[in-house]
mmCIF file with all atom_site columns, C-alpha atoms and ligand atoms in Angstrom:
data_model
loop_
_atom_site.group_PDB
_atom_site.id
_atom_site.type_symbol
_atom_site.label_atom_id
_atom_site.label_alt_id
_atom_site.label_comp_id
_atom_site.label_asym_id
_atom_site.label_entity_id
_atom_site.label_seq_id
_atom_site.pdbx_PDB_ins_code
_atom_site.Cartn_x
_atom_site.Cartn_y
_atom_site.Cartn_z
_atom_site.occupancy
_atom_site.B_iso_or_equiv
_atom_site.pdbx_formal_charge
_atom_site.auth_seq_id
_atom_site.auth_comp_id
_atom_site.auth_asym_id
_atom_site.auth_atom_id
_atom_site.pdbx_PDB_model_num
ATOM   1  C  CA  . UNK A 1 1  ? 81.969  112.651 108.367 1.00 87.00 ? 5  UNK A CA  1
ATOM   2  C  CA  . UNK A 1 2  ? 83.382  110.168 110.803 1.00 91.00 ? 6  UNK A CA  1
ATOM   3  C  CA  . UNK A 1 3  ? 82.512  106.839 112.136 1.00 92.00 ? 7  UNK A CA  1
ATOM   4  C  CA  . UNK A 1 4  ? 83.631  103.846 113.916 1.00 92.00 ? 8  UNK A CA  1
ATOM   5  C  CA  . UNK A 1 5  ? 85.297  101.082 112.889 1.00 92.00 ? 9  UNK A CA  1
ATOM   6  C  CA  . UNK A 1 6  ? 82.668  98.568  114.712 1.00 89.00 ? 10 UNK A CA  1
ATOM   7  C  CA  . UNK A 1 7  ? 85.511  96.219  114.828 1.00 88.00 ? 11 UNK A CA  1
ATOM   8  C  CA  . UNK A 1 8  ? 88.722  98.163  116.077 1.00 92.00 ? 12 UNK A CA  1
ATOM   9  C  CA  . UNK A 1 9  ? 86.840  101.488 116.935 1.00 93.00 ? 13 UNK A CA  1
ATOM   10 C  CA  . UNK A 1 10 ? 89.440  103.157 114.829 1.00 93.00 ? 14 UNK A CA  1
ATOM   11 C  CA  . UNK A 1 11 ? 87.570  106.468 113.115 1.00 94.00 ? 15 UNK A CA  1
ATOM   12 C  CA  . UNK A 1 12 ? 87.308  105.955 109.525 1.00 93.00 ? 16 UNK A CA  1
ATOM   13 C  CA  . UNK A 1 13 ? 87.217  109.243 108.082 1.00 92.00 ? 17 UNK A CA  1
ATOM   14 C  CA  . UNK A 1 14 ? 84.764  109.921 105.206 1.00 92.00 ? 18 UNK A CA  1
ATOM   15 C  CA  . UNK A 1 15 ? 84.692  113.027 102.649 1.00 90.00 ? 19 UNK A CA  1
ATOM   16 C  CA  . UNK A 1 16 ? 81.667  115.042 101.604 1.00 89.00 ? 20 UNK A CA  1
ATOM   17 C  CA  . UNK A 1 17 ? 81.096  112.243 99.136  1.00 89.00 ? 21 UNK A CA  1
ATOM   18 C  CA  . UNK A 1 18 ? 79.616  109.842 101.465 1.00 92.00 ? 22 UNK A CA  1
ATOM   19 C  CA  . UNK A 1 19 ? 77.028  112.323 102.915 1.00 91.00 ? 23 UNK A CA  1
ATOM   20 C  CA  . UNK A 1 20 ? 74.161  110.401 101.301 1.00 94.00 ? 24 UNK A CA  1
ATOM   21 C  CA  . UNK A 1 21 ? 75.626  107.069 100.871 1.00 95.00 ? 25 UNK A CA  1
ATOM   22 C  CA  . UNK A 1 22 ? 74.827  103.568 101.724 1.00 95.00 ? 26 UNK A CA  1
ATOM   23 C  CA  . UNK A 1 23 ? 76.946  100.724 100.999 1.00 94.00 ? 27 UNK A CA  1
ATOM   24 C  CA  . UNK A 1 24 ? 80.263  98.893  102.558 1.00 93.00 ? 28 UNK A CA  1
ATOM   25 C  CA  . UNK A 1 25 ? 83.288  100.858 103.449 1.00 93.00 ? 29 UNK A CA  1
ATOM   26 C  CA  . UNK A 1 26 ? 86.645  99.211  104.292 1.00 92.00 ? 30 UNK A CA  1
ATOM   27 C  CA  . UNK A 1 27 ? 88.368  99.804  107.731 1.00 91.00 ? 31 UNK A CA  1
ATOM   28 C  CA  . UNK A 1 28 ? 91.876  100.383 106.105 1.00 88.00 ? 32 UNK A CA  1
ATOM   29 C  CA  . UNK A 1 29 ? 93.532  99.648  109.856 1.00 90.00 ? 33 UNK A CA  1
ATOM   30 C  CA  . UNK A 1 30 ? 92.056  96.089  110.518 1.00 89.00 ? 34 UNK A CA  1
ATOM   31 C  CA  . UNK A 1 31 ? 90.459  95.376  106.883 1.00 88.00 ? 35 UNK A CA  1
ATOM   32 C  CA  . UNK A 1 32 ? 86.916  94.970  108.082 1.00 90.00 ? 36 UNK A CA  1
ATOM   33 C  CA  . UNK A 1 33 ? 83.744  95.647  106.144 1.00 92.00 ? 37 UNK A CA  1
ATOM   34 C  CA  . UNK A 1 34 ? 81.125  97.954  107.559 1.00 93.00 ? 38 UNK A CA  1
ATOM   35 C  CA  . UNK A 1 35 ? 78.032  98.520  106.180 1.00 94.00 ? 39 UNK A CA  1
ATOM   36 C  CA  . UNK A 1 36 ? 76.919  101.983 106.567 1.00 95.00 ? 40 UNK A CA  1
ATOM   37 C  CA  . UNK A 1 37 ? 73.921  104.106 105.700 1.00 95.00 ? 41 UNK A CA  1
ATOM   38 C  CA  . UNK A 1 38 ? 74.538  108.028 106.237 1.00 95.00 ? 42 UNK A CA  1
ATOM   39 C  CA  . UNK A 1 39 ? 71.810  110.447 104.655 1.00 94.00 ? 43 UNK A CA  1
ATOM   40 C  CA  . UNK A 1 40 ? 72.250  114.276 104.799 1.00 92.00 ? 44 UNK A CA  1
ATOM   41 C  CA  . UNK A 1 41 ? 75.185  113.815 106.805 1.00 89.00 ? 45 UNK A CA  1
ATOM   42 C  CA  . UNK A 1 42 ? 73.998  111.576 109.371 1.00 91.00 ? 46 UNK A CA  1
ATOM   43 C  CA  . UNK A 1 43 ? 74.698  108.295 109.866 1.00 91.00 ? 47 UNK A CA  1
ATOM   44 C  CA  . UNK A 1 44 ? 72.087  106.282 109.933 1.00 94.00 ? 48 UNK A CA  1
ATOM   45 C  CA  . UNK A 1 45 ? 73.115  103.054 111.141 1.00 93.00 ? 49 UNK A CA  1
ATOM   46 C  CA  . UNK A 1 46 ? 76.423  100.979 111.403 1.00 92.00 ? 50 UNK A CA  1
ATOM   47 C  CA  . UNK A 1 47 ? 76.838  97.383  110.733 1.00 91.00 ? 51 UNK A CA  1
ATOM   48 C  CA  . UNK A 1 48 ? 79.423  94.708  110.657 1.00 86.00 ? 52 UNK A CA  1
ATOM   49 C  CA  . UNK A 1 49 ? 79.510  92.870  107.463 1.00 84.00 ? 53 UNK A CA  1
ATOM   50 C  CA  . UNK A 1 50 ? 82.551  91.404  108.014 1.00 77.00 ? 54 UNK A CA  1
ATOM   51 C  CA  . UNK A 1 51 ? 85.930  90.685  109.701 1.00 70.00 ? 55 UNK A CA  1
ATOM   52 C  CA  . UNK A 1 52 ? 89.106  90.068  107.907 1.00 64.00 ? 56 UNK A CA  1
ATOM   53 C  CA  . UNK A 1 53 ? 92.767  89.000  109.361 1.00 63.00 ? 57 UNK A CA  1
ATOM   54 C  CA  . UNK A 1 54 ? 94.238  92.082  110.838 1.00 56.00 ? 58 UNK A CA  1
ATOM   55 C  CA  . UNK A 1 55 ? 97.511  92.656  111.800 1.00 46.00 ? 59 UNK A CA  1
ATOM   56 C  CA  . UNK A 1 56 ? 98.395  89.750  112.809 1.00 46.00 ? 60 UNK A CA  1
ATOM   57 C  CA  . UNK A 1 57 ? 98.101  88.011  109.273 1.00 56.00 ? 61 UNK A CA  1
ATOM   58 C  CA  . UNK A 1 58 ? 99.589  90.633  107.543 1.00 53.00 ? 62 UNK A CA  1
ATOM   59 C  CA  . UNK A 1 59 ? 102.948 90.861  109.218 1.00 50.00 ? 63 UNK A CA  1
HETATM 60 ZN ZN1 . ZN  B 2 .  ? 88.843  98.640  111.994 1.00 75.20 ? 8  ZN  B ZN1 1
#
């Protein structure tokens, strides 16, 4: 299970875990929220929640 960081469009890799899932996962390259909704393995949809200081902030 993969999807797209919304904000960076880095792939966040998910395990088998998240193949009926629906919550927020963190982008752990630019620290932004997505709210996802997979079931059986699909995603189902893909939004923003929110958009934290990347990089720039953290060096
Ligand atoms: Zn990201």
């Amino acid at each position: 299970m993969k999807i797209n960081c919304l904000s960076c469009g880095h792939i966040i890799v998910l395990d088998d875990a998240y193949s009926d899932y629906e919550g927020s996962v963190k982008c752990y390259t630019c620290s932004a929220l997505l709210e996802i909704k997979l079931s059986e393995g699909l995603v189902k949809s893909v939004k923003f929640l929110e958009l934290t200081r990347i990089a720039a902030a953290e060096i």
